[in-house]
CSV table of C-alpha atoms in Angstrom, one decimal:
chain,number,residue,atom,x,y,z
A,1,MET,CA,-3.8,-72.0,23.2
A,2,SER,CA,-0.6,-72.8,25.0
A,3,ASP,CA,1.2,-73.0,21.6
A,4,ARG,CA,0.2,-69.4,20.8
A,5,ARG,CA,1.3,-68.0,24.0
A,6,ASP,CA,4.7,-69.6,23.7
A,7,ASN,CA,5.6,-68.2,20.4
A,8,ASP,CA,4.9,-64.4,20.4
A,9,LEU,CA,2.9,-64.3,17.2
A,10,GLY,CA,-0.1,-62.0,17.2
A,11,PHE,CA,-1.6,-59.8,19.9
A,12,THR,CA,-3.7,-60.7,22.8
A,13,LEU,CA,-7.0,-59.1,23.2
A,14,MET,CA,-5.8,-57.0,26.2
A,15,GLU,CA,-2.9,-55.6,24.1
A,16,VAL,CA,-5.3,-54.6,21.3
A,17,LEU,CA,-7.7,-53.0,23.8
A,18,VAL,CA,-4.9,-51.0,25.4
A,19,ALA,CA,-3.6,-49.9,22.0
A,20,PHE,CA,-7.1,-48.7,21.2
A,21,ALA,CA,-7.4,-46.8,24.4
A,22,ILE,CA,-4.1,-45.0,23.8
A,23,LEU,CA,-5.2,-44.2,20.2
A,24,ALA,CA,-8.5,-42.9,21.4
A,25,LEU,CA,-6.9,-40.7,24.1
A,26,SER,CA,-4.4,-39.2,21.7
A,27,LEU,CA,-7.1,-38.6,19.0
A,28,GLY,CA,-9.2,-36.9,21.7
A,29,GLY,CA,-6.3,-34.7,22.7
A,30,LEU,CA,-5.7,-33.7,19.0
A,31,TYR,CA,-9.4,-33.0,18.6
A,32,GLN,CA,-9.4,-30.7,21.6
A,33,LEU,CA,-6.2,-29.0,20.5
A,34,TYR,CA,-7.5,-28.3,17.0
A,35,GLY,CA,-10.9,-27.2,18.3
A,36,GLY,CA,-9.3,-24.8,20.8
A,37,ALA,CA,-7.1,-23.3,18.1
A,38,LEU,CA,-10.1,-22.8,15.8
A,39,ALA,CA,-12.1,-21.1,18.5
A,40,ARG,CA,-9.2,-18.8,19.3
A,41,HIS,CA,-8.8,-17.9,15.7
A,42,GLN,CA,-12.5,-17.1,15.4
A,43,GLY,CA,-12.2,-14.9,18.4
A,44,GLU,CA,-9.3,-13.1,16.7
A,45,ALA,CA,-11.3,-12.7,13.5
A,46,ALA,CA,-14.1,-11.1,15.6
A,47,ARG,CA,-11.6,-8.8,17.2
A,48,ILE,CA,-10.4,-7.8,13.7
A,49,GLU,CA,-14.0,-7.1,12.6
A,50,ALA,CA,-14.6,-5.0,15.7
A,51,LEU,CA,-11.4,-3.1,14.9
A,52,ARG,CA,-12.6,-2.4,11.4
A,53,VAL,CA,-15.9,-1.1,12.7
A,54,ALA,CA,-14.0,1.2,15.1
A,55,GLN,CA,-11.8,2.5,12.3
A,56,SER,CA,-14.8,3.2,10.1
A,57,THR,CA,-16.5,5.0,12.9
A,58,LEU,CA,-13.5,7.0,13.6
A,59,ALA,CA,-13.4,8.1,10.0
A,60,GLU,CA,-17.1,9.1,10.2
A,61,LEU,CA,-16.6,11.3,13.3
A,62,GLY,CA,-15.9,14.9,12.4
A,63,THR,CA,-17.2,14.3,8.8
A,64,SER,CA,-20.6,12.8,8.4
A,65,ARG,CA,-21.1,12.4,12.2
A,66,PRO,CA,-20.7,15.6,14.2
A,67,VAL,CA,-18.3,15.7,17.1
A,68,THR,CA,-18.8,17.9,20.2
A,69,ALA,CA,-16.7,18.0,23.3
A,70,GLY,CA,-18.1,16.1,26.1
A,71,MET,CA,-20.4,14.0,23.9
A,72,THR,CA,-21.5,10.5,24.7
A,73,GLU,CA,-23.3,8.5,22.0
A,74,THR,CA,-24.3,4.9,21.6
A,75,PHE,CA,-25.5,3.4,18.3
A,76,HIS,CA,-25.4,0.1,16.4
A,77,SER,CA,-23.3,-0.7,13.3
A,78,THR,CA,-25.2,-0.9,10.1
A,79,ASP,CA,-25.4,-4.7,10.2
A,80,GLU,CA,-26.6,-4.5,13.9
A,81,ARG,CA,-23.8,-6.9,14.9
A,82,TRP,CA,-21.9,-4.3,17.0
A,83,VAL,CA,-22.7,-1.7,19.6
A,84,ILE,CA,-20.5,1.5,19.3
A,85,HIS,CA,-19.9,3.8,22.2
A,86,VAL,CA,-18.4,7.2,21.4
A,87,THR,CA,-17.2,9.4,24.3
A,88,SER,CA,-15.2,12.5,24.3
A,89,GLU,CA,-13.6,14.5,27.1
A,90,PRO,CA,-15.2,17.9,28.0
A,91,LEU,CA,-13.4,20.7,26.2
A,92,SER,CA,-12.4,22.6,29.3
A,93,ALA,CA,-10.6,19.7,30.7
A,94,VAL,CA,-8.6,19.2,27.5
A,95,GLN,CA,-8.1,22.7,26.3
A,96,ALA,CA,-5.7,23.8,29.1
A,97,GLY,CA,-2.3,23.7,27.5
A,98,ALA,CA,-3.5,22.3,24.1
A,99,ALA,CA,-2.3,24.0,21.0
A,100,ALA,CA,-5.6,23.7,19.2
A,101,PRO,CA,-9.1,23.3,20.5
A,102,GLY,CA,-9.8,19.6,20.4
A,103,THR,CA,-10.9,16.7,22.4
A,104,TRP,CA,-9.9,13.1,23.1
A,105,ILE,CA,-12.4,10.8,21.3
A,106,THR,CA,-12.7,7.2,22.3
A,107,VAL,CA,-14.6,4.7,20.1
A,108,ALA,CA,-15.4,1.4,21.9
A,109,VAL,CA,-16.9,-1.4,19.9
A,110,ALA,CA,-18.5,-4.4,21.6
A,111,ALA,CA,-20.5,-7.4,20.3
A,112,SER,CA,-24.2,-6.5,20.3
A,113,GLY,CA,-27.0,-8.6,21.8
A,114,THR,CA,-26.4,-11.5,24.2
A,115,ASP,CA,-23.5,-12.9,22.2
A,116,THR,CA,-20.6,-11.7,24.4
A,117,SER,CA,-18.5,-14.7,23.5
A,118,ARG,CA,-17.5,-13.1,20.2
A,119,SER,CA,-14.8,-10.9,21.5
A,120,GLU,CA,-13.6,-8.5,24.1
A,121,PRO,CA,-14.5,-4.9,23.3
A,122,VAL,CA,-12.1,-3.0,21.1
A,123,ALA,CA,-11.4,0.7,21.9
A,124,LEU,CA,-9.6,3.3,19.8
A,125,THR,CA,-8.7,6.8,21.1
A,126,THR,CA,-7.6,9.8,19.1
A,127,TYR,CA,-7.2,13.6,19.5
A,128,MET,CA,-9.7,15.4,17.3
A,129,LEU,CA,-10.1,19.1,16.6
A,130,VAL,CA,-13.5,20.5,17.3
A,131,SER,CA,-14.7,24.1,16.8
A,132,PRO,CA,-15.3,25.9,20.1
A,133,PRO,CA,-19.0,26.4,20.9
B,1,MET,CA,-0.4,-89.4,13.7
B,2,SER,CA,-1.8,-85.9,13.7
B,3,ALA,CA,1.6,-84.5,12.8
B,4,GLN,CA,1.2,-86.1,9.4
B,5,LEU,CA,-1.9,-84.3,8.6
B,6,PRO,CA,-1.7,-80.9,6.9
B,7,LYS,CA,-2.1,-78.0,9.3
B,8,TRP,CA,-5.4,-76.7,7.9
B,9,SER,CA,-7.2,-80.0,8.4
B,10,THR,CA,-6.4,-80.5,12.0
B,11,THR,CA,-9.9,-80.4,13.2
B,12,ASP,CA,-9.1,-82.3,16.3
B,13,ARG,CA,-6.8,-79.7,17.7
B,14,SER,CA,-8.5,-77.3,20.0
B,15,GLU,CA,-6.5,-74.2,18.8
B,16,ALA,CA,-7.4,-74.7,15.2
B,17,GLY,CA,-9.9,-72.1,13.9
B,18,THR,CA,-11.6,-69.5,16.1
B,19,THR,CA,-14.3,-69.8,18.6
B,20,LEU,CA,-17.6,-67.9,18.1
B,21,LEU,CA,-16.6,-65.6,21.0
B,22,GLU,CA,-13.3,-64.7,19.4
B,23,LEU,CA,-15.0,-64.0,16.1
B,24,LEU,CA,-17.5,-61.7,17.7
B,25,LEU,CA,-14.8,-59.8,19.5
B,26,ALA,CA,-12.8,-59.4,16.3
B,27,LEU,CA,-15.9,-58.3,14.5
B,28,SER,CA,-16.8,-55.7,17.1
B,29,LEU,CA,-13.2,-54.4,17.2
B,30,VAL,CA,-13.4,-54.0,13.4
B,31,ALA,CA,-16.7,-52.2,13.8
B,32,VAL,CA,-15.2,-49.9,16.4
B,33,MET,CA,-12.2,-49.2,14.1
B,34,LEU,CA,-14.4,-48.5,11.1
B,35,THR,CA,-16.5,-46.1,13.2
B,36,MET,CA,-13.4,-44.3,14.3
B,37,ILE,CA,-12.1,-44.1,10.8
B,38,PHE,CA,-15.3,-42.7,9.3
B,39,GLY,CA,-15.7,-40.4,12.3
B,40,SER,CA,-12.3,-39.0,11.6
B,41,PHE,CA,-13.2,-38.5,8.0
B,42,GLY,CA,-16.1,-36.4,9.1
B,43,PHE,CA,-14.0,-34.5,11.6
B,44,GLY,CA,-11.3,-33.9,9.0
B,45,ARG,CA,-13.8,-32.5,6.5
B,46,ARG,CA,-15.4,-30.2,9.1
B,47,ALA,CA,-11.9,-29.0,10.2
B,48,TRP,CA,-11.0,-28.4,6.6
B,49,GLU,CA,-14.1,-26.4,5.9
B,50,SER,CA,-13.8,-24.2,9.0
B,51,ALA,CA,-10.1,-23.6,8.2
B,52,ASP,CA,-11.2,-22.6,4.7
B,53,ARG,CA,-13.7,-20.2,6.1
B,54,VAL,CA,-11.2,-18.6,8.4
B,55,GLU,CA,-8.8,-18.2,5.5
B,56,ASP,CA,-11.5,-16.7,3.2
B,57,GLN,CA,-12.4,-14.2,5.9
B,58,SER,CA,-8.7,-13.2,6.6
B,59,SER,CA,-8.3,-12.6,2.8
B,60,ILE,CA,-11.3,-10.2,3.1
B,61,ASP,CA,-9.5,-8.5,6.0
B,62,SER,CA,-6.3,-8.0,4.0
B,63,VAL,CA,-8.4,-6.5,1.2
B,64,GLN,CA,-10.0,-4.1,3.6
B,65,SER,CA,-6.6,-3.1,5.0
B,66,LEU,CA,-5.3,-2.5,1.5
B,67,LEU,CA,-8.4,-0.4,0.4
B,68,ARG,CA,-8.2,1.6,3.6
B,69,GLN,CA,-4.6,2.4,3.0
B,70,LEU,CA,-5.0,3.2,-0.7
B,71,LEU,CA,-8.1,5.4,-0.2
B,72,SER,CA,-6.8,7.2,2.8
B,73,GLU,CA,-3.7,8.1,0.8
B,74,ALA,CA,-5.6,9.2,-2.3
B,75,ARG,CA,-4.1,12.4,-3.8
B,76,PRO,CA,-5.9,15.4,-5.1
B,77,ALA,CA,-3.8,15.2,-8.3
B,78,LYS,CA,-4.7,17.3,-11.3
B,79,ALA,CA,-5.5,15.6,-14.6
B,80,TYR,CA,-7.0,16.5,-18.0
B,81,ASP,CA,-10.1,14.8,-19.4
B,82,ALA,CA,-10.7,14.0,-23.1
B,83,SER,CA,-11.8,17.6,-23.8
B,84,GLY,CA,-8.6,19.0,-22.3
B,85,ARG,CA,-10.3,20.4,-19.2
B,86,GLN,CA,-8.5,20.2,-15.9
B,87,ALA,CA,-10.0,18.6,-12.8
B,88,ILE,CA,-8.9,16.5,-9.9
B,89,ALA,CA,-8.0,12.9,-11.0
B,90,PHE,CA,-10.7,11.3,-8.9
B,91,THR,CA,-13.8,9.8,-10.4
B,92,GLY,CA,-16.2,8.2,-8.0
B,93,GLU,CA,-19.2,6.4,-9.4
B,94,ALA,CA,-21.7,4.2,-7.5
B,95,GLN,CA,-20.0,1.0,-8.8
B,96,SER,CA,-16.4,2.1,-9.4
B,97,ILE,CA,-13.8,4.5,-8.3
B,98,THR,CA,-10.7,5.9,-10.0
B,99,PHE,CA,-8.1,7.8,-8.0
B,100,VAL,CA,-4.4,8.6,-7.8
B,101,VAL,CA,-2.2,7.2,-5.1
B,102,ASN,CA,1.4,6.5,-4.4
B,103,MET,CA,1.6,2.7,-4.4
B,104,ARG,CA,5.0,2.5,-2.7
B,105,GLY,CA,5.8,-0.9,-4.0
B,106,MET,CA,2.7,-2.5,-2.5
B,107,ILE,CA,1.6,-4.3,-5.7
B,108,THR,CA,3.8,-2.9,-8.3
B,109,THR,CA,7.1,-1.0,-8.5
B,110,GLY,CA,5.8,2.1,-6.6
B,111,GLY,CA,5.3,5.7,-7.5
B,112,LEU,CA,2.1,7.5,-8.3
B,113,HIS,CA,-0.5,5.3,-10.0
B,114,GLU,CA,-4.0,5.8,-11.2
B,115,VAL,CA,-6.1,3.0,-9.5
B,116,ARG,CA,-9.5,1.9,-10.6
B,117,LEU,CA,-11.6,-0.3,-8.3
B,118,GLY,CA,-14.7,-1.9,-9.6
B,119,LEU,CA,-16.5,-5.1,-10.4
B,120,ALA,CA,-15.1,-6.9,-13.5
B,121,SER,CA,-17.6,-8.0,-16.0
B,122,ALA,CA,-18.7,-11.4,-14.8
B,123,GLU,CA,-17.8,-14.3,-17.1
B,124,PRO,CA,-20.7,-15.6,-19.2
B,125,GLY,CA,-23.0,-17.9,-17.2
B,126,GLN,CA,-21.7,-16.5,-13.9
B,127,SER,CA,-23.9,-14.2,-11.8
B,128,GLN,CA,-21.1,-13.4,-9.3
B,129,GLY,CA,-18.8,-10.5,-9.9
B,130,ARG,CA,-15.1,-10.0,-9.1
B,131,LEU,CA,-13.8,-7.0,-7.3
B,132,VAL,CA,-10.6,-6.0,-9.2
B,133,ALA,CA,-8.1,-3.3,-8.9
B,134,ALA,CA,-6.7,-2.0,-12.2
B,135,PHE,CA,-3.7,0.3,-12.1
B,136,ALA,CA,-1.5,2.2,-14.5
B,137,LEU,CA,1.4,4.6,-13.9
B,138,TYR,CA,0.1,8.1,-13.5
B,139,ARG,CA,1.5,10.8,-15.7
B,140,PRO,CA,0.5,14.3,-14.8
B,141,GLY,CA,-1.2,16.2,-17.6
B,142,GLN,CA,-2.2,13.0,-19.5
B,143,ALA,CA,-5.7,11.9,-20.1
B,144,ARG,CA,-7.3,9.6,-17.5
B,145,ILE,CA,-7.1,5.9,-17.3
B,146,ALA,CA,-10.6,5.4,-18.7
B,147,ASP,CA,-10.0,7.7,-21.7
B,148,ARG,CA,-6.8,6.0,-22.7
B,149,PRO,CA,-7.6,2.7,-24.4
B,150,ASP,CA,-3.9,2.3,-25.4
B,151,ALA,CA,-2.7,2.2,-21.8
B,152,ALA,CA,-3.9,-1.2,-20.9
B,153,PRO,CA,-3.8,-1.3,-17.1
B,154,GLU,CA,-2.6,-4.2,-15.0
B,155,GLU,CA,-5.4,-5.9,-13.2
B,156,ARG,CA,-5.5,-7.7,-9.9
B,157,LEU,CA,-8.3,-9.8,-8.4
B,158,LEU,CA,-9.1,-8.6,-4.9
B,159,VAL,CA,-12.3,-10.5,-4.0
B,160,ASP,CA,-14.3,-13.0,-6.0
B,161,GLY,CA,-17.9,-14.1,-5.6
B,162,VAL,CA,-19.1,-10.5,-5.0
B,163,GLN,CA,-22.8,-10.0,-5.4
B,164,SER,CA,-22.8,-6.2,-5.3
B,165,LEU,CA,-20.4,-3.2,-4.8
B,166,GLU,CA,-21.8,0.1,-3.7
B,167,LEU,CA,-19.8,3.3,-3.2
B,168,ARG,CA,-20.8,6.6,-1.6
B,169,TYR,CA,-19.0,9.9,-1.2
B,170,PHE,CA,-19.5,12.4,1.6
B,171,GLY,CA,-18.6,16.0,1.2
B,172,ALA,CA,-19.5,19.4,-0.3
B,173,ALA,CA,-19.6,19.1,-4.1
B,174,LYS,CA,-18.8,22.8,-4.4
B,175,LEU,CA,-17.1,25.1,-1.9
B,176,GLY,CA,-19.7,26.5,0.5
B,177,ASP,CA,-22.2,23.7,0.0
B,178,LYS,CA,-23.5,21.7,2.9
B,179,PRO,CA,-21.6,18.4,3.0
B,180,GLN,CA,-23.8,15.4,2.3
B,181,TRP,CA,-23.7,11.9,0.8
B,182,HIS,CA,-23.3,11.6,-3.0
B,183,LYS,CA,-23.7,8.7,-5.4
B,184,ARG,CA,-21.2,10.3,-7.7
B,185,TRP,CA,-18.1,12.4,-7.1
B,186,ALA,CA,-16.4,13.6,-10.3
B,187,ASP,CA,-14.8,16.7,-11.7
B,188,ALA,CA,-14.8,18.1,-8.2
B,189,GLU,CA,-12.5,20.8,-6.7
B,190,ALA,CA,-11.4,18.5,-3.9
B,191,LEU,CA,-11.5,14.9,-2.8
B,192,PRO,CA,-14.6,13.8,-0.8
B,193,GLN,CA,-14.3,13.9,3.0
B,194,LEU,CA,-15.4,10.4,3.3
B,195,ILE,CA,-15.6,7.3,1.0
B,196,GLU,CA,-17.9,4.4,1.8
B,197,VAL,CA,-17.3,1.0,0.3
B,198,ALA,CA,-20.0,-1.6,0.8
B,199,VAL,CA,-19.6,-5.1,-0.6
B,200,GLU,CA,-22.3,-7.8,-0.5
B,201,PHE,CA,-21.9,-11.5,-0.8
B,202,ASP,CA,-24.4,-14.2,-1.5
B,203,PRO,CA,-26.5,-14.8,1.7
B,204,GLU,CA,-25.1,-18.4,1.8
B,205,ASP,CA,-21.5,-17.1,1.6
B,206,PRO,CA,-20.0,-17.2,5.1
B,207,ARG,CA,-17.7,-14.2,4.3
B,208,ARG,CA,-18.6,-10.9,5.8
B,209,TRP,CA,-17.7,-7.4,4.7
B,210,THR,CA,-17.6,-4.8,7.4
B,211,LEU,CA,-18.8,-1.4,6.0
B,212,LEU,CA,-15.6,0.4,5.0
B,213,LEU,CA,-15.5,4.1,5.6
B,214,VAL,CA,-12.3,5.9,4.8
B,215,ARG,CA,-11.3,9.5,5.2
B,216,PRO,CA,-8.8,10.7,2.6
B,217,GLU,CA,-5.9,12.4,4.5
B,218,LEU,CA,-5.0,14.8,1.7
B,219,ARG,CA,-7.8,16.9,0.2
């Protein structure tokens, strides 16, 4: 035993254990880093999906889905994954000083059901012409 | 005396060979190392797969952006069909759509192009289709892309592994009609008010297609 300790050949058990601990710690750090990055990316992907739903809803409004001033409507996306809130300002509040009769339409898209972890709600607002009542 | 003996046979020296305890420790360290290595293989594989999924989904997102831009900028351009009759160069079918749009250097050199979106005939033995965009330079007054076998269009793959493609068109087919959804929109006086593009993947495919509804800006 004393021979081995004198010449520095090989590692002691303690050294190996410490090296293992350091390796485990750094691997754990990497694992967490990668997991966090993936989770954030998936959150972003959900936000993009919500944005797509909002864009499609905005295209529907005023064409296949009627728009009235002061409306409030809530419905689900076709795949039931999203809840869509459509609100518009009352015409009288908007019309003062406006060149054409229209209303500010806001489309807010949020994850449906209990799964709120998917993303924060996305909201798009635009000015849309409506025919006066 | 012992110095004359070869090293490997020095059975009388206490440090020769390993004790059972040392052997057990070494074995357990090897076991821990192997577990870590195989564990990291599994982690690497899972990470690779989820990164793949994220990438697949973001390519779907780019295709949606491209289609939204192309369809919203579709032009009510006049064209002649095979019989010489004039109509708007827009043919919307349930499974394909042909329209004219300024590509502005997006895929090709730019300028007005006739674009056809549809499922390409699946290769033999394959049940899945490929959503492709075919495009050719648009020349006003010339026959449409489908009627011109000589003008071989360029083709680009947009999405592969598509199970179904369904298109719908909202609008009044004739002036004065009540606007409604149509399965087909061709030889019309104007572009539809709304175009719906629904793509379906295999239930086991993790990719998702958000229902795409686009309003052509020019009608």
